Short mmCIF file of C-alpha atoms in Angstrom, two decimals:
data_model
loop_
_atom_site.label_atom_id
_atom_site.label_comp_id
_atom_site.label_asym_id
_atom_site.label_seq_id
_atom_site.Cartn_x
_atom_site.Cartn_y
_atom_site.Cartn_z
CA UNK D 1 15.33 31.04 -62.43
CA UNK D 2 16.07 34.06 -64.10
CA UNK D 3 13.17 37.28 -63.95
CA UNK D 4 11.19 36.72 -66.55
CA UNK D 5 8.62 38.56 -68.06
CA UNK D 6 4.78 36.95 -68.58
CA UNK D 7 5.34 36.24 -72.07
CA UNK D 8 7.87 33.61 -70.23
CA UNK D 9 10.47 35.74 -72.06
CA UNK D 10 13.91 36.74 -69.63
CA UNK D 11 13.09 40.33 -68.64
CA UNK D 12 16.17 42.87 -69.91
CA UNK D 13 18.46 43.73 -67.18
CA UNK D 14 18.19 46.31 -64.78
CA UNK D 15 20.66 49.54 -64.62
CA UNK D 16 22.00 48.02 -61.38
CA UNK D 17 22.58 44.41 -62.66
CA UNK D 18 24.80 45.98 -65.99
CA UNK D 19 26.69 48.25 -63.47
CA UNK D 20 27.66 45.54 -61.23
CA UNK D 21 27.99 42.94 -63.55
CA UNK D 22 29.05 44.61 -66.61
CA UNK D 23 31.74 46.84 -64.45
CA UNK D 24 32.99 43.47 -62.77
CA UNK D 25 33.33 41.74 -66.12
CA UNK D 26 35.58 44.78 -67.22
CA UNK D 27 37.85 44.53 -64.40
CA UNK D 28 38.44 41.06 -65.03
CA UNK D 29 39.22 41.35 -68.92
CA UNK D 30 41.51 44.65 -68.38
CA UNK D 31 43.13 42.29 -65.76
CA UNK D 32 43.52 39.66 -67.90
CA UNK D 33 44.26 41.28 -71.10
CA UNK D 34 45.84 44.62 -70.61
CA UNK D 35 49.58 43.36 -71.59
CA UNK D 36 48.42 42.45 -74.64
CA UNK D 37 46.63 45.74 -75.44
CA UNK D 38 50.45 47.83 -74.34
CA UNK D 39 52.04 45.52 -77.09
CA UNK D 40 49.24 46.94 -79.75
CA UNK D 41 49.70 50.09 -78.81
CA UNK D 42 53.61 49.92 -79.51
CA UNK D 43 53.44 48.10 -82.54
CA UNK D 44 50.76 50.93 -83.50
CA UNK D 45 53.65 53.34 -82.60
CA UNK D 46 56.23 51.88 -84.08
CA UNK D 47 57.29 53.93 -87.23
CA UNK D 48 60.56 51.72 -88.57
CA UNK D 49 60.40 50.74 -91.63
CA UNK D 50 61.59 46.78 -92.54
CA UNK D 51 64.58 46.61 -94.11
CA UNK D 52 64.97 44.12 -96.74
CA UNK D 53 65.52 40.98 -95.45
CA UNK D 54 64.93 42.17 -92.10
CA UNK D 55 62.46 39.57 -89.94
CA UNK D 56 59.22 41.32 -89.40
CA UNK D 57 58.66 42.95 -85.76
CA UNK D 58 55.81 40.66 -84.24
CA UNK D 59 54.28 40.94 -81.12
CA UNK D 60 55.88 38.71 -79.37
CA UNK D 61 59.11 40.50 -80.25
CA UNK D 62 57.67 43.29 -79.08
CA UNK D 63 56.74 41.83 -75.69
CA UNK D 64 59.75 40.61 -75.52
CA UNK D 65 61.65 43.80 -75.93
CA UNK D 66 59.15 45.73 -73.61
CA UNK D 67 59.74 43.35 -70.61
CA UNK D 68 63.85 43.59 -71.24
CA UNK D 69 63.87 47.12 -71.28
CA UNK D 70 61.36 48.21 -69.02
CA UNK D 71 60.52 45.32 -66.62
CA UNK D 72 57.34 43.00 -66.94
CA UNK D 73 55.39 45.82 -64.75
CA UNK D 74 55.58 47.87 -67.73
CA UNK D 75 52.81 45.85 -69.83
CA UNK D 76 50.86 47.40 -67.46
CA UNK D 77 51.29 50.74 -67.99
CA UNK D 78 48.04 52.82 -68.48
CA UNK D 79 46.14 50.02 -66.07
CA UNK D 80 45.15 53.06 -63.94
CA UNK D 81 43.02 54.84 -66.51
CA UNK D 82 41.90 51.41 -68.02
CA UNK D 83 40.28 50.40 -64.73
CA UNK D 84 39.01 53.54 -63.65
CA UNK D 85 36.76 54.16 -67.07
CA UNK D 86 36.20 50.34 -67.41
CA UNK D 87 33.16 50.52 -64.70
CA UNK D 88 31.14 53.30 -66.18
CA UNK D 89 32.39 51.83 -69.92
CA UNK D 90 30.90 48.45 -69.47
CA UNK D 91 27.54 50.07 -67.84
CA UNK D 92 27.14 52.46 -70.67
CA UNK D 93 27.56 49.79 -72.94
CA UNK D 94 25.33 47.00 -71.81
CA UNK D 95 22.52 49.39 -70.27
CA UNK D 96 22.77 51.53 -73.39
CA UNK D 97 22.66 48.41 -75.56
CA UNK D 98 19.29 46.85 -73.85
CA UNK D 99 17.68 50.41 -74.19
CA UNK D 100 18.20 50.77 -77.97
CA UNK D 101 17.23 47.16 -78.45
CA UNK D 102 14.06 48.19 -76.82
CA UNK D 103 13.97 51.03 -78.61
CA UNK D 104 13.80 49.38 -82.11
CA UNK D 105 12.02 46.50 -81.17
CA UNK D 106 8.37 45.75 -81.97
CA UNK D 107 6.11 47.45 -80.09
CA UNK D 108 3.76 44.38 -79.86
CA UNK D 109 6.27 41.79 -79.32
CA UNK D 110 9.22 42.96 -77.84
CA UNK D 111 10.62 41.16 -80.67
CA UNK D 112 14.26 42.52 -81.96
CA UNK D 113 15.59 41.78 -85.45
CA UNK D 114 19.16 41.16 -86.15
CA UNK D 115 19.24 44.72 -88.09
CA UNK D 116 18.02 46.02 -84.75
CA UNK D 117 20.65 44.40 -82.94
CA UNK D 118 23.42 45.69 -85.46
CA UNK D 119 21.86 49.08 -85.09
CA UNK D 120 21.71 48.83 -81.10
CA UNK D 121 24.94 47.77 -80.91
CA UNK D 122 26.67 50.57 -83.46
CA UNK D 123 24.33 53.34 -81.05
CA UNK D 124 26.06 51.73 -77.71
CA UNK D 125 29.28 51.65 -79.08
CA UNK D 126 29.32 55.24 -80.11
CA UNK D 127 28.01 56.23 -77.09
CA UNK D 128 30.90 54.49 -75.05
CA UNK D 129 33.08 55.94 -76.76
CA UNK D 130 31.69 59.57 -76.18
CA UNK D 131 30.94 59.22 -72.98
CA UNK D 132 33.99 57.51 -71.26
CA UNK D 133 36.29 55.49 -74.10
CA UNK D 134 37.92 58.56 -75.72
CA UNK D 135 39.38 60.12 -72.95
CA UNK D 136 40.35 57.37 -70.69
CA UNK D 137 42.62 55.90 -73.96
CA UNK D 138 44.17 59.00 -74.90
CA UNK D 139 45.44 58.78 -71.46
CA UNK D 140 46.21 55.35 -71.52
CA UNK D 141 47.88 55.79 -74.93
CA UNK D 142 50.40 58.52 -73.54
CA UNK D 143 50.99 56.26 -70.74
CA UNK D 144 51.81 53.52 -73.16
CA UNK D 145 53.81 55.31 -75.49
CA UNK D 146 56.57 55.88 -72.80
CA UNK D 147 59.59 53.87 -73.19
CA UNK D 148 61.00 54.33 -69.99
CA UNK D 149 62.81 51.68 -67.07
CA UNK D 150 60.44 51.19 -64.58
CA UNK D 151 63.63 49.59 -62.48
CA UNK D 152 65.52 52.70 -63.19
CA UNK D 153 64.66 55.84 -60.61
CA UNK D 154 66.79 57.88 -62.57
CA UNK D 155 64.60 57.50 -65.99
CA UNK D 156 61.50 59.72 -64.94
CA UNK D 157 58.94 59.69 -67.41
CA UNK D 158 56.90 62.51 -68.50
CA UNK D 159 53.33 61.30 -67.09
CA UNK D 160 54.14 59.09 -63.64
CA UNK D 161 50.44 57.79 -63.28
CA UNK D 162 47.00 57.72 -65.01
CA UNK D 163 45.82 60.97 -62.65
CA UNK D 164 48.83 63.05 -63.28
CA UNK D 165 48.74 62.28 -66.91
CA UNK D 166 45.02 63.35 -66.56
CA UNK D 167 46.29 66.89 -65.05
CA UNK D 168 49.39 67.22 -67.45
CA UNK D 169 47.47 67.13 -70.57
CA UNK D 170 44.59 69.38 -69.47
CA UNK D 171 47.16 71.68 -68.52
CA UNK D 172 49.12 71.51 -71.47
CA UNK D 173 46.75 70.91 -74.02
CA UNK D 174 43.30 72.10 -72.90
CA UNK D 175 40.36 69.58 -71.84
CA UNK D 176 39.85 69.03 -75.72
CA UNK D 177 42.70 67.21 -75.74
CA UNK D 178 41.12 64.65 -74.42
CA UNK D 179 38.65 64.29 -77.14
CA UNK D 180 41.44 64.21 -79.81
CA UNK D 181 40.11 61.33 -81.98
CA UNK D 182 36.73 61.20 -81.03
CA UNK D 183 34.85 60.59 -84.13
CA UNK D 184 37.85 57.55 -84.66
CA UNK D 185 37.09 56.32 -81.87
CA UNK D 186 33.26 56.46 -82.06
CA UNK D 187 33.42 55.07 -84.96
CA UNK D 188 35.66 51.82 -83.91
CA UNK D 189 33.70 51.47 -81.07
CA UNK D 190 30.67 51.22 -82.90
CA UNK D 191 31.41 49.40 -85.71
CA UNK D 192 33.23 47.24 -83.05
CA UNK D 193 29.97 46.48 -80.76
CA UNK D 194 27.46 46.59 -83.81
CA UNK D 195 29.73 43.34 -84.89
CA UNK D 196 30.04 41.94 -81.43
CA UNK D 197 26.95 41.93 -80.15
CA UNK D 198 24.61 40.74 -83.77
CA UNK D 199 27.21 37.84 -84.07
CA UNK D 200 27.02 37.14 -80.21
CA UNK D 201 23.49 37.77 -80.24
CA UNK D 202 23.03 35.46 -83.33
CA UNK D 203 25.52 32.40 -81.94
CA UNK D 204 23.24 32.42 -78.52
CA UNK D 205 19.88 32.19 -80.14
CA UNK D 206 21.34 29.58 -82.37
CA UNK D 207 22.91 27.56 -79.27
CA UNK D 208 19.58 27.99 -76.78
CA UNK D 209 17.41 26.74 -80.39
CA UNK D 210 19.63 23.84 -80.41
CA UNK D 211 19.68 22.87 -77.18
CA UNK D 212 16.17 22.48 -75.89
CA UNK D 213 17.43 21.87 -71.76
CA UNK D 214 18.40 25.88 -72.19
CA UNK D 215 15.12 27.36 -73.80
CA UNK D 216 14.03 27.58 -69.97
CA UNK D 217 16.23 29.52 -68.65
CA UNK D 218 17.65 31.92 -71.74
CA UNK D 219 21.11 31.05 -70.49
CA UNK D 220 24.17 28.79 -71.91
CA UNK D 221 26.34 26.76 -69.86
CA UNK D 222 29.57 29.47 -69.31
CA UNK D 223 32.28 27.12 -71.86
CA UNK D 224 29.89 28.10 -74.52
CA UNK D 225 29.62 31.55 -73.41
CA UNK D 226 33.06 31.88 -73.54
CA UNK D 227 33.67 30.07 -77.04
CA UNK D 228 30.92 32.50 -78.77
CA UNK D 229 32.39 35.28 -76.75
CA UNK D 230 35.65 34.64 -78.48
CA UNK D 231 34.55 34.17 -81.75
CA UNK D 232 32.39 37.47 -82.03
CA UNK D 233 35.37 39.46 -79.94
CA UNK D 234 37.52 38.25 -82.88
CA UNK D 235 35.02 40.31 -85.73
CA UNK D 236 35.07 43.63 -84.56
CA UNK D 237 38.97 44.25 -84.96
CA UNK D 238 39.11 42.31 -88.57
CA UNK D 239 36.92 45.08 -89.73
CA UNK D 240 38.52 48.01 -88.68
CA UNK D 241 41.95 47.79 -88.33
CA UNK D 242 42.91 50.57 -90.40
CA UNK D 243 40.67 53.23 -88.01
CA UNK D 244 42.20 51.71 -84.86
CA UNK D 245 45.85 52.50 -86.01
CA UNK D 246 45.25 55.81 -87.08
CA UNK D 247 43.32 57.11 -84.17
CA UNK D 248 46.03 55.66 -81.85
CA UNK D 249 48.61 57.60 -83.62
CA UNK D 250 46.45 60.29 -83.23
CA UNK D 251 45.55 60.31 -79.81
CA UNK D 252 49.36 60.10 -78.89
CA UNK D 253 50.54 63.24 -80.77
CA UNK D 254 50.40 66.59 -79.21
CA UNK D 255 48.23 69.17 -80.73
CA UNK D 256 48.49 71.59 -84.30
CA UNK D 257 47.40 74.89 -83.89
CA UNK D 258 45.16 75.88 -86.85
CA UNK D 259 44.96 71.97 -88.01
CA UNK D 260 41.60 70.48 -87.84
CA UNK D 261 40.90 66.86 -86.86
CA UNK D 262 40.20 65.69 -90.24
CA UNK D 263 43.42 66.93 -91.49
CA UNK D 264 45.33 65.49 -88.95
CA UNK D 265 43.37 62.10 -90.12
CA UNK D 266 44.77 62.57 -93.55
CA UNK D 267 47.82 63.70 -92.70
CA UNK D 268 48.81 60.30 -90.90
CA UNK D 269 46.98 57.65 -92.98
CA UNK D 270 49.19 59.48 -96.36
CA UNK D 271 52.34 59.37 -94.17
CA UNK D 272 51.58 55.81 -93.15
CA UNK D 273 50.95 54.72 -96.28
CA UNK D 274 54.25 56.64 -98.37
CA UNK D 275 56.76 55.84 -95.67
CA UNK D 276 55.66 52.24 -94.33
CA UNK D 277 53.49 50.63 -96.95
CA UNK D 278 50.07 49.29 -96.81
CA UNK D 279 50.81 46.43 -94.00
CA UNK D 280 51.08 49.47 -91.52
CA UNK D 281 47.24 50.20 -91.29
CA UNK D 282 47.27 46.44 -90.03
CA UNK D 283 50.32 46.90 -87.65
CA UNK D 284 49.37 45.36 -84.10
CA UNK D 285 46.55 43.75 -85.66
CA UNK D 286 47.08 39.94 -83.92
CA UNK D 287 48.02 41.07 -80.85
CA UNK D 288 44.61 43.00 -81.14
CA UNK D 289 42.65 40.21 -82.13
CA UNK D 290 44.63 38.32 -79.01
CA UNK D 291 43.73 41.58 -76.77
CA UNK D 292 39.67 42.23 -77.81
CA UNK D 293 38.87 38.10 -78.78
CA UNK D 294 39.60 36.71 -75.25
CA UNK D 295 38.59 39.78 -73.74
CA UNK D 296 34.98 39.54 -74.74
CA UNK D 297 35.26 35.82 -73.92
CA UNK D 298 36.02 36.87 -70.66
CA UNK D 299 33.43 39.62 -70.37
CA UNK D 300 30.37 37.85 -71.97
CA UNK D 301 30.92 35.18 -69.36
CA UNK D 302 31.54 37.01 -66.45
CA UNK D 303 28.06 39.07 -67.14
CA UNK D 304 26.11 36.37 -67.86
CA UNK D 305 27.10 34.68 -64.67
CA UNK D 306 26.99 37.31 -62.39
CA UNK D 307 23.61 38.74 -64.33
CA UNK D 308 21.93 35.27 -63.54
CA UNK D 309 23.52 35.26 -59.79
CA UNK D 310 22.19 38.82 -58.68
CA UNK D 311 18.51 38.43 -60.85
CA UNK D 312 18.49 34.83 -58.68
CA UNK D 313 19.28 37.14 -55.50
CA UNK D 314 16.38 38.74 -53.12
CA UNK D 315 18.87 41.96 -53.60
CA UNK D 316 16.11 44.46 -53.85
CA UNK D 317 18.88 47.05 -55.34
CA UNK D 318 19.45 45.13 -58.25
CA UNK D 319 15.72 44.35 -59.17
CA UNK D 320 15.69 40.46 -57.47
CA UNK D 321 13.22 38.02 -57.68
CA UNK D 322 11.13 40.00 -55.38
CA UNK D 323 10.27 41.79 -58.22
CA UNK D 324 8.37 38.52 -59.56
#
């Protein structure tokens, strides 16, 4: 069985078990769902307007073209950067997550409310974001942005990899650069995970109440992990849309001199609005929802099974049942 604490409650998980489970579980979705996430991102970029009568540019369209133009390899692009932030990204997020959780809870008890668990997730979010999210997707974004042959050896892109995109915009732009769209970002990630993990949070309690076999153990069978996983992955990108778009057009633009964040901010959601209409805030929106749904279906199951593997282990590094 799972550690549990006296109370006969399941004991929060260790640093060690979130690294290795939560960084495993991030691989797996990036692996999964990274083509759909390169779509997004070019939808997001897209800046033609519709003309009348014209059929609207969907994402499978878009997929389409991407893979015609560019080979299949280049839904991929950005991978690199994805994969090397995704291990210290998922950590952050579910150690961060347990720690605030703790942090509001009742002293007494241990006892979290769902306003706790709104509040825990909106802290881990933003602090994902600071601490690893911004700066691996501006580099994925540039990577992304490139419409360039990967059959071709003659069409050379600007930035050939994740690392030498790293090095190219430092060296161009300064090691702010990679901060451009921070608060964005904090913000989406925040509101994202606040979402994610209360309705997440909420479905499980609901599921173990119902389901008396599972009050034991504190754990689902994985096919419902997954299904409530999908449904609360699907929240987060219904609610802000608009800040998503925005901050990736942000993040992909060099640079003003003299023009402060904010006014860049403004600057793009007026030009968005007067030259493409309202429906571009919400551009890249499904294959989003396709992208961040499954992906935290994917996640959430992977980390639940591999937390309950390792806290069933006698691995001492990753706080076993010797602990008990």
């Amino acid at each position: 069985m799972p550690s549990q604490a006296a109370d006969g409650k399941r004991k929060p998980p260790t640093a060690a078990v979130n690294l290795i489970a939560g960084g495993s579980a991030g691989m797996m979705e990036a692996l999964v769902c990274h083509p759909l996430d390169t779509i997004k991102v070019r939808m997001q970029l897209s800046r033609r307007a519709r003309a009348p009568g014209a059929p609207r540019r969907g994402f499978v369209r878009t997929g389409i073209e991407i893979v015609q133009k560019e080979t299949p390899l280049a839904l991929y692009k950005g991978l690199g950067a994805v994969l090397t932030g995704i291990v210290p990204k998922m950590a952050i997020r579910f150690t961060s997550f347990e720690w605030y959780k703790q942090l509001l809870g009742d002293p007494t008890t241990g006892t979290v409310s769902g306003r706790g668990v709104f509040l825990a997730g909106l802290a881990a979010g933003v602090t994902e974001a600071v601490a690893v999210v911004t700066p691996m997707e501006v580099i994925k974004i540039r990577l992304q942005a490139q419409s360039h042959s990967m059959a071709d050896p003659l069409d050379v892109p600007k930035y050939r990899n994740a690392a030498h995109a790293l090095y190219t915009v430092v060296r161009e732009e300064g090691f702010g650069a990679l901060y451009r769209g921070v608060s964005l970002t904090a913000l989406r990630q925040g509101t994202n995970q606040a979402v994610n993990f209360t309705a997440y949070s909420y479905f499980k309690r609901w599921l173990i109440d119902w389901q008396p076999e599972c009050q034991g153990t504190g754990t689902l069978p994985s096919w419902q992990t997954t299904l409530i996983g999908l449904v609360s992955g699907a929240m987060g990108p219904l609610s802000n849309a608009p800040i998503d778009t925005i901050k990736t057009r942000l993040q992909k633009a060099p640079a003003q001199p003299g023009v402060s964040a904010w006014v860049r901010i403004t600057q793009i959601a007026a030009d968005m609005f007067k030259q493409e209409g309202f429906h571009a805030f919400y551009k890249g929106i499904t294959p989003r929802i396709m992208r961040v749904a499954p992906g935290q279906a994917v996640t959430f199951t992977v980390y639940e099974y591999l937390r309950d593997k390792l806290e069933k282990s006698n691995l001492a590094f990753v706080g076993g049942t010797f602990e008990e």
